[in-house]
mmCIF file with all atom_site columns, C-alpha atoms in Angstrom:
data_model
loop_
_atom_site.group_PDB
_atom_site.id
_atom_site.type_symbol
_atom_site.label_atom_id
_atom_site.label_alt_id
_atom_site.label_comp_id
_atom_site.label_asym_id
_atom_site.label_entity_id
_atom_site.label_seq_id
_atom_site.pdbx_PDB_ins_code
_atom_site.Cartn_x
_atom_site.Cartn_y
_atom_site.Cartn_z
_atom_site.occupancy
_atom_site.B_iso_or_equiv
_atom_site.pdbx_formal_charge
_atom_site.auth_seq_id
_atom_site.auth_comp_id
_atom_site.auth_asym_id
_atom_site.auth_atom_id
_atom_site.pdbx_PDB_model_num
ATOM 1   C CA . ALA A 1 1   ? 5.819   -16.856 -46.764 1.00 54.00 ? 1   ALA A CA 1
ATOM 2   C CA . ARG A 1 2   ? 5.445   -14.832 -43.626 1.00 58.00 ? 2   ARG A CA 1
ATOM 3   C CA . SER A 1 3   ? 6.689   -16.067 -40.550 1.00 57.00 ? 3   SER A CA 1
ATOM 4   C CA . ALA A 1 4   ? 4.173   -16.643 -37.355 1.00 54.00 ? 4   ALA A CA 1
ATOM 5   C CA . PRO A 1 5   ? 4.037   -13.975 -35.228 1.00 53.00 ? 5   PRO A CA 1
ATOM 6   C CA . PRO A 1 6   ? 5.976   -14.515 -31.867 1.00 52.00 ? 6   PRO A CA 1
ATOM 7   C CA . LEU A 1 7   ? 3.885   -15.884 -28.902 1.00 51.00 ? 7   LEU A CA 1
ATOM 8   C CA . LEU A 1 8   ? 5.391   -13.505 -26.418 1.00 47.00 ? 8   LEU A CA 1
ATOM 9   C CA . PRO A 1 9   ? 5.648   -9.672  -26.669 1.00 48.00 ? 9   PRO A CA 1
ATOM 10  C CA . ARG A 1 10  ? 8.839   -8.288  -28.076 1.00 46.00 ? 10  ARG A CA 1
ATOM 11  C CA . TRP A 1 11  ? 10.053  -6.622  -24.830 1.00 45.00 ? 11  TRP A CA 1
ATOM 12  C CA . TRP A 1 12  ? 9.710   -10.003 -22.827 1.00 46.00 ? 12  TRP A CA 1
ATOM 13  C CA . HIS A 1 13  ? 12.659  -12.162 -22.801 1.00 43.00 ? 13  HIS A CA 1
ATOM 14  C CA . PRO A 1 14  ? 13.188  -15.198 -20.134 1.00 46.00 ? 14  PRO A CA 1
ATOM 15  C CA . GLY A 1 15  ? 15.810  -14.287 -17.647 1.00 47.00 ? 15  GLY A CA 1
ATOM 16  C CA . VAL A 1 16  ? 15.853  -10.710 -18.272 1.00 47.00 ? 16  VAL A CA 1
ATOM 17  C CA . PRO A 1 17  ? 14.501  -8.271  -15.663 1.00 57.00 ? 17  PRO A CA 1
ATOM 18  C CA . SER A 1 18  ? 12.329  -5.497  -17.549 1.00 63.00 ? 18  SER A CA 1
ATOM 19  C CA . GLY A 1 19  ? 13.047  -3.008  -14.843 1.00 68.00 ? 19  GLY A CA 1
ATOM 20  C CA . ARG A 1 20  ? 9.353   -2.328  -14.587 1.00 80.00 ? 20  ARG A CA 1
ATOM 21  C CA . ILE A 1 21  ? 7.097   -3.596  -11.365 1.00 86.00 ? 21  ILE A CA 1
ATOM 22  C CA . GLY A 1 22  ? 3.382   -4.698  -11.534 1.00 87.00 ? 22  GLY A CA 1
ATOM 23  C CA . VAL A 1 23  ? 1.099   -2.753  -9.540  1.00 90.00 ? 23  VAL A CA 1
ATOM 24  C CA . ALA A 1 24  ? -2.339  -4.191  -8.334  1.00 89.00 ? 24  ALA A CA 1
ATOM 25  C CA . ALA A 1 25  ? -4.971  -2.499  -6.148  1.00 89.00 ? 25  ALA A CA 1
ATOM 26  C CA . VAL A 1 26  ? -7.767  -4.568  -4.307  1.00 88.00 ? 26  VAL A CA 1
ATOM 27  C CA . THR A 1 27  ? -10.302 -3.843  -1.621  1.00 84.00 ? 27  THR A CA 1
ATOM 28  C CA . ALA A 1 28  ? -9.996  -5.073  1.984   1.00 81.00 ? 28  ALA A CA 1
ATOM 29  C CA . GLY A 1 29  ? -10.758 -8.487  3.193   1.00 79.00 ? 29  GLY A CA 1
ATOM 30  C CA . PRO A 1 30  ? -11.956 -10.604 0.265   1.00 82.00 ? 30  PRO A CA 1
ATOM 31  C CA . GLY A 1 31  ? -10.233 -8.624  -2.153  1.00 84.00 ? 31  GLY A CA 1
ATOM 32  C CA . VAL A 1 32  ? -6.993  -8.863  -0.334  1.00 86.00 ? 32  VAL A CA 1
ATOM 33  C CA . THR A 1 33  ? -7.347  -12.870 0.238   1.00 84.00 ? 33  THR A CA 1
ATOM 34  C CA . ASN A 1 34  ? -8.503  -13.388 -3.471  1.00 88.00 ? 34  ASN A CA 1
ATOM 35  C CA . ALA A 1 35  ? -4.926  -12.024 -4.175  1.00 86.00 ? 35  ALA A CA 1
ATOM 36  C CA . VAL A 1 36  ? -3.105  -14.595 -2.249  1.00 89.00 ? 36  VAL A CA 1
ATOM 37  C CA . THR A 1 37  ? -2.529  -17.024 -5.206  1.00 89.00 ? 37  THR A CA 1
ATOM 38  C CA . ALA A 1 38  ? -1.458  -14.483 -7.622  1.00 88.00 ? 38  ALA A CA 1
ATOM 39  C CA . VAL A 1 39  ? 1.176   -12.890 -4.785  1.00 89.00 ? 39  VAL A CA 1
ATOM 40  C CA . LYS A 1 40  ? 2.594   -16.343 -4.673  1.00 90.00 ? 40  LYS A CA 1
ATOM 41  C CA . ASN A 1 41  ? 2.886   -16.891 -8.153  1.00 88.00 ? 41  ASN A CA 1
ATOM 42  C CA . ALA A 1 42  ? 4.894   -13.564 -8.479  1.00 87.00 ? 42  ALA A CA 1
ATOM 43  C CA . HIS A 1 43  ? 6.903   -14.605 -5.644  1.00 88.00 ? 43  HIS A CA 1
ATOM 44  C CA . MET A 1 44  ? 7.784   -17.886 -7.193  1.00 89.00 ? 44  MET A CA 1
ATOM 45  C CA . ALA A 1 45  ? 8.470   -16.131 -10.422 1.00 87.00 ? 45  ALA A CA 1
ATOM 46  C CA . GLU A 1 46  ? 10.653  -13.768 -9.056  1.00 86.00 ? 46  GLU A CA 1
ATOM 47  C CA . SER A 1 47  ? 8.334   -10.923 -10.370 1.00 88.00 ? 47  SER A CA 1
ATOM 48  C CA . PRO A 1 48  ? 8.312   -7.395  -8.694  1.00 91.00 ? 48  PRO A CA 1
ATOM 49  C CA . LEU A 1 49  ? 4.552   -6.765  -7.851  1.00 90.00 ? 49  LEU A CA 1
ATOM 50  C CA . LEU A 1 50  ? 3.377   -3.951  -5.683  1.00 93.00 ? 50  LEU A CA 1
ATOM 51  C CA . LEU A 1 51  ? -0.131  -4.869  -4.075  1.00 91.00 ? 51  LEU A CA 1
ATOM 52  C CA . LEU A 1 52  ? -2.116  -2.077  -2.514  1.00 92.00 ? 52  LEU A CA 1
ATOM 53  C CA . GLY A 1 53  ? -4.661  -3.386  -0.313  1.00 88.00 ? 53  GLY A CA 1
ATOM 54  C CA . GLY A 1 54  ? -7.632  -1.611  1.359   1.00 84.00 ? 54  GLY A CA 1
ATOM 55  C CA . ALA A 1 55  ? -8.287  -1.970  4.928   1.00 82.00 ? 55  ALA A CA 1
ATOM 56  C CA . ALA A 1 56  ? -10.711 -0.590  7.582   1.00 76.00 ? 56  ALA A CA 1
ATOM 57  C CA . ALA A 1 57  ? -10.262 2.704   9.270   1.00 75.00 ? 57  ALA A CA 1
ATOM 58  C CA . SER A 1 58  ? -7.558  2.610   11.794  1.00 67.00 ? 58  SER A CA 1
ATOM 59  C CA . LEU A 1 59  ? -9.920  3.470   14.595  1.00 64.00 ? 59  LEU A CA 1
ATOM 60  C CA . GLN A 1 60  ? -11.827 0.362   13.735  1.00 58.00 ? 60  GLN A CA 1
ATOM 61  C CA . LYS A 1 61  ? -8.992  -2.117  13.212  1.00 62.00 ? 61  LYS A CA 1
ATOM 62  C CA . GLY A 1 62  ? -9.417  -5.202  15.604  1.00 56.00 ? 62  GLY A CA 1
ATOM 63  C CA . ARG A 1 63  ? -13.085 -4.222  16.439  1.00 60.00 ? 63  ARG A CA 1
ATOM 64  C CA . GLY A 1 64  ? -15.195 -6.009  14.097  1.00 59.00 ? 64  GLY A CA 1
ATOM 65  C CA . ALA A 1 65  ? -15.278 -3.749  11.442  1.00 58.00 ? 65  ALA A CA 1
ATOM 66  C CA . LEU A 1 66  ? -16.273 -4.676  7.933   1.00 57.00 ? 66  LEU A CA 1
ATOM 67  C CA . GLN A 1 67  ? -13.941 -6.682  6.033   1.00 63.00 ? 67  GLN A CA 1
ATOM 68  C CA . ASP A 1 68  ? -11.523 -6.243  8.925   1.00 65.00 ? 68  ASP A CA 1
ATOM 69  C CA . ILE A 1 69  ? -9.000  -9.072  8.900   1.00 67.00 ? 69  ILE A CA 1
ATOM 70  C CA . PRO A 1 70  ? -5.193  -9.288  9.992   1.00 71.00 ? 70  PRO A CA 1
ATOM 71  C CA . GLN A 1 71  ? -3.962  -8.758  6.281   1.00 78.00 ? 71  GLN A CA 1
ATOM 72  C CA . VAL A 1 72  ? -0.245  -7.648  6.876   1.00 78.00 ? 72  VAL A CA 1
ATOM 73  C CA . PRO A 1 73  ? 0.541   -10.946 9.011   1.00 79.00 ? 73  PRO A CA 1
ATOM 74  C CA . LEU A 1 74  ? -1.109  -12.904 6.036   1.00 83.00 ? 74  LEU A CA 1
ATOM 75  C CA . PHE A 1 75  ? 1.157   -11.168 3.547   1.00 84.00 ? 75  PHE A CA 1
ATOM 76  C CA . ARG A 1 76  ? 4.236   -11.158 5.504   1.00 88.00 ? 76  ARG A CA 1
ATOM 77  C CA . THR A 1 77  ? 4.428   -15.034 4.824   1.00 87.00 ? 77  THR A CA 1
ATOM 78  C CA . LEU A 1 78  ? 4.213   -14.546 1.269   1.00 88.00 ? 78  LEU A CA 1
ATOM 79  C CA . CYS A 1 79  ? 5.963   -11.249 0.252   1.00 89.00 ? 79  CYS A CA 1
ATOM 80  C CA . LYS A 1 80  ? 9.445   -9.512  0.690   1.00 90.00 ? 80  LYS A CA 1
ATOM 81  C CA . SER A 1 81  ? 7.702   -7.154  2.785   1.00 88.00 ? 81  SER A CA 1
ATOM 82  C CA . ALA A 1 82  ? 4.302   -6.430  4.199   1.00 89.00 ? 82  ALA A CA 1
ATOM 83  C CA . LEU A 1 83  ? 3.831   -2.727  5.359   1.00 90.00 ? 83  LEU A CA 1
ATOM 84  C CA . SER A 1 84  ? 0.663   -0.693  6.857   1.00 88.00 ? 84  SER A CA 1
ATOM 85  C CA . VAL A 1 85  ? 0.492   3.000   6.104   1.00 88.00 ? 85  VAL A CA 1
ATOM 86  C CA . ARG A 1 86  ? -0.707  4.534   9.739   1.00 86.00 ? 86  ARG A CA 1
ATOM 87  C CA . ALA A 1 87  ? -0.682  8.273   8.679   1.00 82.00 ? 87  ALA A CA 1
ATOM 88  C CA . VAL A 1 88  ? -1.108  10.290  5.491   1.00 79.00 ? 88  VAL A CA 1
ATOM 89  C CA . ARG A 1 89  ? 2.443   11.572  5.498   1.00 80.00 ? 89  ARG A CA 1
ATOM 90  C CA . ASP A 1 90  ? 3.623   8.269   5.364   1.00 82.00 ? 90  ASP A CA 1
ATOM 91  C CA . ILE A 1 91  ? 1.893   7.025   2.282   1.00 83.00 ? 91  ILE A CA 1
ATOM 92  C CA . VAL A 1 92  ? 4.646   8.584   -0.204  1.00 85.00 ? 92  VAL A CA 1
ATOM 93  C CA . PRO A 1 93  ? 7.797   7.177   1.707   1.00 86.00 ? 93  PRO A CA 1
ATOM 94  C CA . THR A 1 94  ? 6.154   3.924   2.485   1.00 89.00 ? 94  THR A CA 1
ATOM 95  C CA . LEU A 1 95  ? 5.342   3.571   -1.428  1.00 89.00 ? 95  LEU A CA 1
ATOM 96  C CA . ARG A 1 96  ? 8.637   4.310   -2.273  1.00 88.00 ? 96  ARG A CA 1
ATOM 97  C CA . ARG A 1 97  ? 10.318  2.105   0.262   1.00 89.00 ? 97  ARG A CA 1
ATOM 98  C CA . ALA A 1 98  ? 7.969   -1.062  -0.987  1.00 92.00 ? 98  ALA A CA 1
ATOM 99  C CA . ILE A 1 99  ? 8.641   -0.398  -4.709  1.00 91.00 ? 99  ILE A CA 1
ATOM 100 C CA . ALA A 1 100 ? 12.475  -0.496  -3.826  1.00 89.00 ? 100 ALA A CA 1
ATOM 101 C CA . THR A 1 101 ? 12.219  -3.695  -1.771  1.00 90.00 ? 101 THR A CA 1
ATOM 102 C CA . ALA A 1 102 ? 10.449  -5.362  -4.646  1.00 90.00 ? 102 ALA A CA 1
ATOM 103 C CA . MET A 1 103 ? 12.815  -4.566  -7.287  1.00 88.00 ? 103 MET A CA 1
ATOM 104 C CA . GLU A 1 104 ? 16.144  -4.803  -5.279  1.00 87.00 ? 104 GLU A CA 1
ATOM 105 C CA . GLY A 1 105 ? 17.955  -8.133  -4.902  1.00 85.00 ? 105 GLY A CA 1
ATOM 106 C CA . THR A 1 106 ? 15.736  -10.973 -5.936  1.00 86.00 ? 106 THR A CA 1
ATOM 107 C CA . PRO A 1 107 ? 12.873  -9.352  -7.207  1.00 90.00 ? 107 PRO A CA 1
ATOM 108 C CA . GLY A 1 108 ? 9.364   -10.181 -5.688  1.00 90.00 ? 108 GLY A CA 1
ATOM 109 C CA . PRO A 1 109 ? 6.045   -9.097  -4.303  1.00 92.00 ? 109 PRO A CA 1
ATOM 110 C CA . VAL A 1 110 ? 5.327   -6.459  -1.598  1.00 94.00 ? 110 VAL A CA 1
ATOM 111 C CA . PHE A 1 111 ? 2.206   -5.560  0.179   1.00 92.00 ? 111 PHE A CA 1
ATOM 112 C CA . VAL A 1 112 ? 1.156   -2.158  1.391   1.00 93.00 ? 112 VAL A CA 1
ATOM 113 C CA . GLU A 1 113 ? -2.195  -1.897  3.500   1.00 91.00 ? 113 GLU A CA 1
ATOM 114 C CA . LEU A 1 114 ? -3.946  1.341   3.015   1.00 89.00 ? 114 LEU A CA 1
ATOM 115 C CA . PRO A 1 115 ? -6.743  2.038   5.629   1.00 88.00 ? 115 PRO A CA 1
ATOM 116 C CA . ILE A 1 116 ? -9.527  3.924   4.292   1.00 81.00 ? 116 ILE A CA 1
ATOM 117 C CA . ASP A 1 117 ? -9.200  6.951   6.718   1.00 79.00 ? 117 ASP A CA 1
ATOM 118 C CA . VAL A 1 118 ? -5.599  7.521   5.085   1.00 79.00 ? 118 VAL A CA 1
ATOM 119 C CA . LEU A 1 119 ? -7.067  7.750   1.588   1.00 77.00 ? 119 LEU A CA 1
ATOM 120 C CA . TYR A 1 120 ? -9.850  10.174  2.224   1.00 73.00 ? 120 TYR A CA 1
ATOM 121 C CA . PRO A 1 121 ? -9.643  13.677  2.346   1.00 69.00 ? 121 PRO A CA 1
ATOM 122 C CA . PHE A 1 122 ? -9.329  15.775  5.816   1.00 70.00 ? 122 PHE A CA 1
ATOM 123 C CA . HIS A 1 123 ? -12.908 17.167  5.522   1.00 67.00 ? 123 HIS A CA 1
ATOM 124 C CA . VAL A 1 124 ? -14.568 13.544  5.047   1.00 70.00 ? 124 VAL A CA 1
ATOM 125 C CA . VAL A 1 125 ? -12.584 11.924  7.861   1.00 64.00 ? 125 VAL A CA 1
ATOM 126 C CA . GLN A 1 126 ? -13.473 14.821  10.175  1.00 71.00 ? 126 GLN A CA 1
ATOM 127 C CA . LYS A 1 127 ? -17.214 14.472  9.055   1.00 74.00 ? 127 LYS A CA 1
ATOM 128 C CA . GLU A 1 128 ? -17.248 10.811  9.694   1.00 72.00 ? 128 GLU A CA 1
ATOM 129 C CA . LEU A 1 129 ? -15.592 11.139  13.250  1.00 71.00 ? 129 LEU A CA 1
ATOM 130 C CA . GLY A 1 130 ? -18.270 13.479  14.148  1.00 71.00 ? 130 GLY A CA 1
ATOM 131 C CA . GLY A 1 131 ? -16.200 16.586  14.425  1.00 57.00 ? 131 GLY A CA 1
ATOM 132 C CA . SER A 1 132 ? -19.247 19.173  14.002  1.00 58.00 ? 132 SER A CA 1
ATOM 133 C CA . LYS A 1 133 ? -21.235 17.338  16.793  1.00 64.00 ? 133 LYS A CA 1
ATOM 134 C CA . THR A 1 134 ? -21.310 19.342  20.292  1.00 72.00 ? 134 THR A CA 1
ATOM 135 C CA . PRO A 1 135 ? -20.336 16.856  22.928  1.00 71.00 ? 135 PRO A CA 1
ATOM 136 C CA . ARG A 1 136 ? -22.555 16.478  26.173  1.00 77.00 ? 136 ARG A CA 1
ATOM 137 C CA . GLY A 1 137 ? -20.831 15.734  29.396  1.00 79.00 ? 137 GLY A CA 1
ATOM 138 C CA . LEU A 1 138 ? -17.356 14.882  30.700  1.00 78.00 ? 138 LEU A CA 1
ATOM 139 C CA . ARG A 1 139 ? -17.221 11.618  28.610  1.00 75.00 ? 139 ARG A CA 1
ATOM 140 C CA . GLY A 1 140 ? -18.408 13.368  25.469  1.00 73.00 ? 140 GLY A CA 1
ATOM 141 C CA . LYS A 1 141 ? -15.784 15.914  25.593  1.00 74.00 ? 141 LYS A CA 1
ATOM 142 C CA . LEU A 1 142 ? -13.200 13.219  26.331  1.00 75.00 ? 142 LEU A CA 1
ATOM 143 C CA . VAL A 1 143 ? -14.022 11.264  23.536  1.00 72.00 ? 143 VAL A CA 1
ATOM 144 C CA . GLN A 1 144 ? -14.233 14.420  21.196  1.00 75.00 ? 144 GLN A CA 1
ATOM 145 C CA . TRP A 1 145 ? -10.646 15.464  22.548  1.00 74.00 ? 145 TRP A CA 1
ATOM 146 C CA . TYR A 1 146 ? -9.426  11.979  21.622  1.00 70.00 ? 146 TYR A CA 1
ATOM 147 C CA . LEU A 1 147 ? -10.940 12.107  17.980  1.00 71.00 ? 147 LEU A CA 1
ATOM 148 C CA . ARG A 1 148 ? -9.757  15.692  17.529  1.00 76.00 ? 148 ARG A CA 1
ATOM 149 C CA . ASN A 1 149 ? -6.160  14.719  18.492  1.00 73.00 ? 149 ASN A CA 1
ATOM 150 C CA . TYR A 1 150 ? -6.281  11.342  16.361  1.00 71.00 ? 150 TYR A CA 1
ATOM 151 C CA . LEU A 1 151 ? -7.314  13.173  13.494  1.00 72.00 ? 151 LEU A CA 1
ATOM 152 C CA . CYS A 1 152 ? -4.672  15.910  13.892  1.00 66.00 ? 152 CYS A CA 1
ATOM 153 C CA . ASP A 1 153 ? -2.009  13.093  14.256  1.00 71.00 ? 153 ASP A CA 1
ATOM 154 C CA . LEU A 1 154 ? -3.452  11.176  10.938  1.00 65.00 ? 154 LEU A CA 1
ATOM 155 C CA . PHE A 1 155 ? -3.089  14.273  8.645   1.00 70.00 ? 155 PHE A CA 1
ATOM 156 C CA . ALA A 1 156 ? 0.081   15.927  10.644  1.00 72.00 ? 156 ALA A CA 1
ATOM 157 C CA . GLY A 1 157 ? 2.650   16.618  8.104   1.00 68.00 ? 157 GLY A CA 1
ATOM 158 C CA . ALA A 1 158 ? 0.337   15.681  4.996   1.00 65.00 ? 158 ALA A CA 1
ATOM 159 C CA . TRP A 1 159 ? 0.949   18.807  3.060   1.00 67.00 ? 159 TRP A CA 1
ATOM 160 C CA . GLU A 1 160 ? 4.632   19.092  3.617   1.00 72.00 ? 160 GLU A CA 1
ATOM 161 C CA . PRO A 1 161 ? 6.630   18.675  0.354   1.00 73.00 ? 161 PRO A CA 1
ATOM 162 C CA . ARG A 1 162 ? 8.061   15.301  -0.219  1.00 66.00 ? 162 ARG A CA 1
ATOM 163 C CA . GLU A 1 163 ? 10.989  13.932  -2.304  1.00 68.00 ? 163 GLU A CA 1
ATOM 164 C CA . LEU A 1 164 ? 9.982   12.916  -5.734  1.00 69.00 ? 164 LEU A CA 1
ATOM 165 C CA . ASN A 1 165 ? 13.327  12.054  -7.322  1.00 68.00 ? 165 ASN A CA 1
ATOM 166 C CA . PRO A 1 166 ? 13.264  8.582   -9.133  1.00 63.00 ? 166 PRO A CA 1
ATOM 167 C CA . LEU A 1 167 ? 14.421  5.642   -6.998  1.00 65.00 ? 167 LEU A CA 1
ATOM 168 C CA . GLY A 1 168 ? 17.949  5.115   -7.182  1.00 63.00 ? 168 GLY A CA 1
ATOM 169 C CA . LEU A 1 169 ? 17.730  1.176   -8.254  1.00 59.00 ? 169 LEU A CA 1
ATOM 170 C CA . SER A 1 170 ? 20.188  -0.911  -9.867  1.00 59.00 ? 170 SER A CA 1
ATOM 171 C CA . ILE A 1 171 ? 18.673  -3.745  -11.673 1.00 58.00 ? 171 ILE A CA 1
ATOM 172 C CA . PRO A 1 172 ? 21.010  -6.507  -12.833 1.00 61.00 ? 172 PRO A CA 1
ATOM 173 C CA . ARG A 1 173 ? 20.734  -7.184  -16.301 1.00 67.00 ? 173 ARG A CA 1
ATOM 174 C CA . ALA A 1 174 ? 21.687  -10.390 -18.142 1.00 73.00 ? 174 ALA A CA 1
ATOM 175 C CA . THR A 1 175 ? 24.211  -10.568 -20.727 1.00 77.00 ? 175 THR A CA 1
ATOM 176 C CA . PRO A 1 176 ? 23.443  -11.835 -24.129 1.00 83.00 ? 176 PRO A CA 1
ATOM 177 C CA . GLN A 1 177 ? 25.476  -14.987 -23.363 1.00 82.00 ? 177 GLN A CA 1
ATOM 178 C CA . GLN A 1 178 ? 23.589  -15.474 -20.009 1.00 77.00 ? 178 GLN A CA 1
ATOM 179 C CA . VAL A 1 179 ? 20.399  -15.390 -22.066 1.00 73.00 ? 179 VAL A CA 1
#
């Protein structure tokens, strides 16, 4: 007679960290708020989770943009850390810091907000900001100057090489006796 297959996967053992992190990506606004229950469950289960949430463009935050809600303050109460990326050059360092935070000490969820203008290529963001239009009058020139500087700041340092070494994490492992 053959024994019944185990109910849990072979790699899963209660009380033993796997050394892996769960990753979820959700859209801004309703997508982020629909993830609240799952994030709280990950927090209570001490499961490392990286939640990537979309967000309105940086220039439109707090100005009534579609699906613009204060996501970072909401997740500060539920996660070990809640971060927002403000420039393209900060994507990799922020994600590295978030992963390390989720896995160090008592594991838990971390939220990273990624505004749409940080994720799109330079030429797309430039086009959306109206970079090819000829400004009229002093006000138009000032607005175009501001938008050009904003775009330069948003992408400054984006093409510089980034550290790609594995994260130096030490994950405590339970001994067989503790299991």
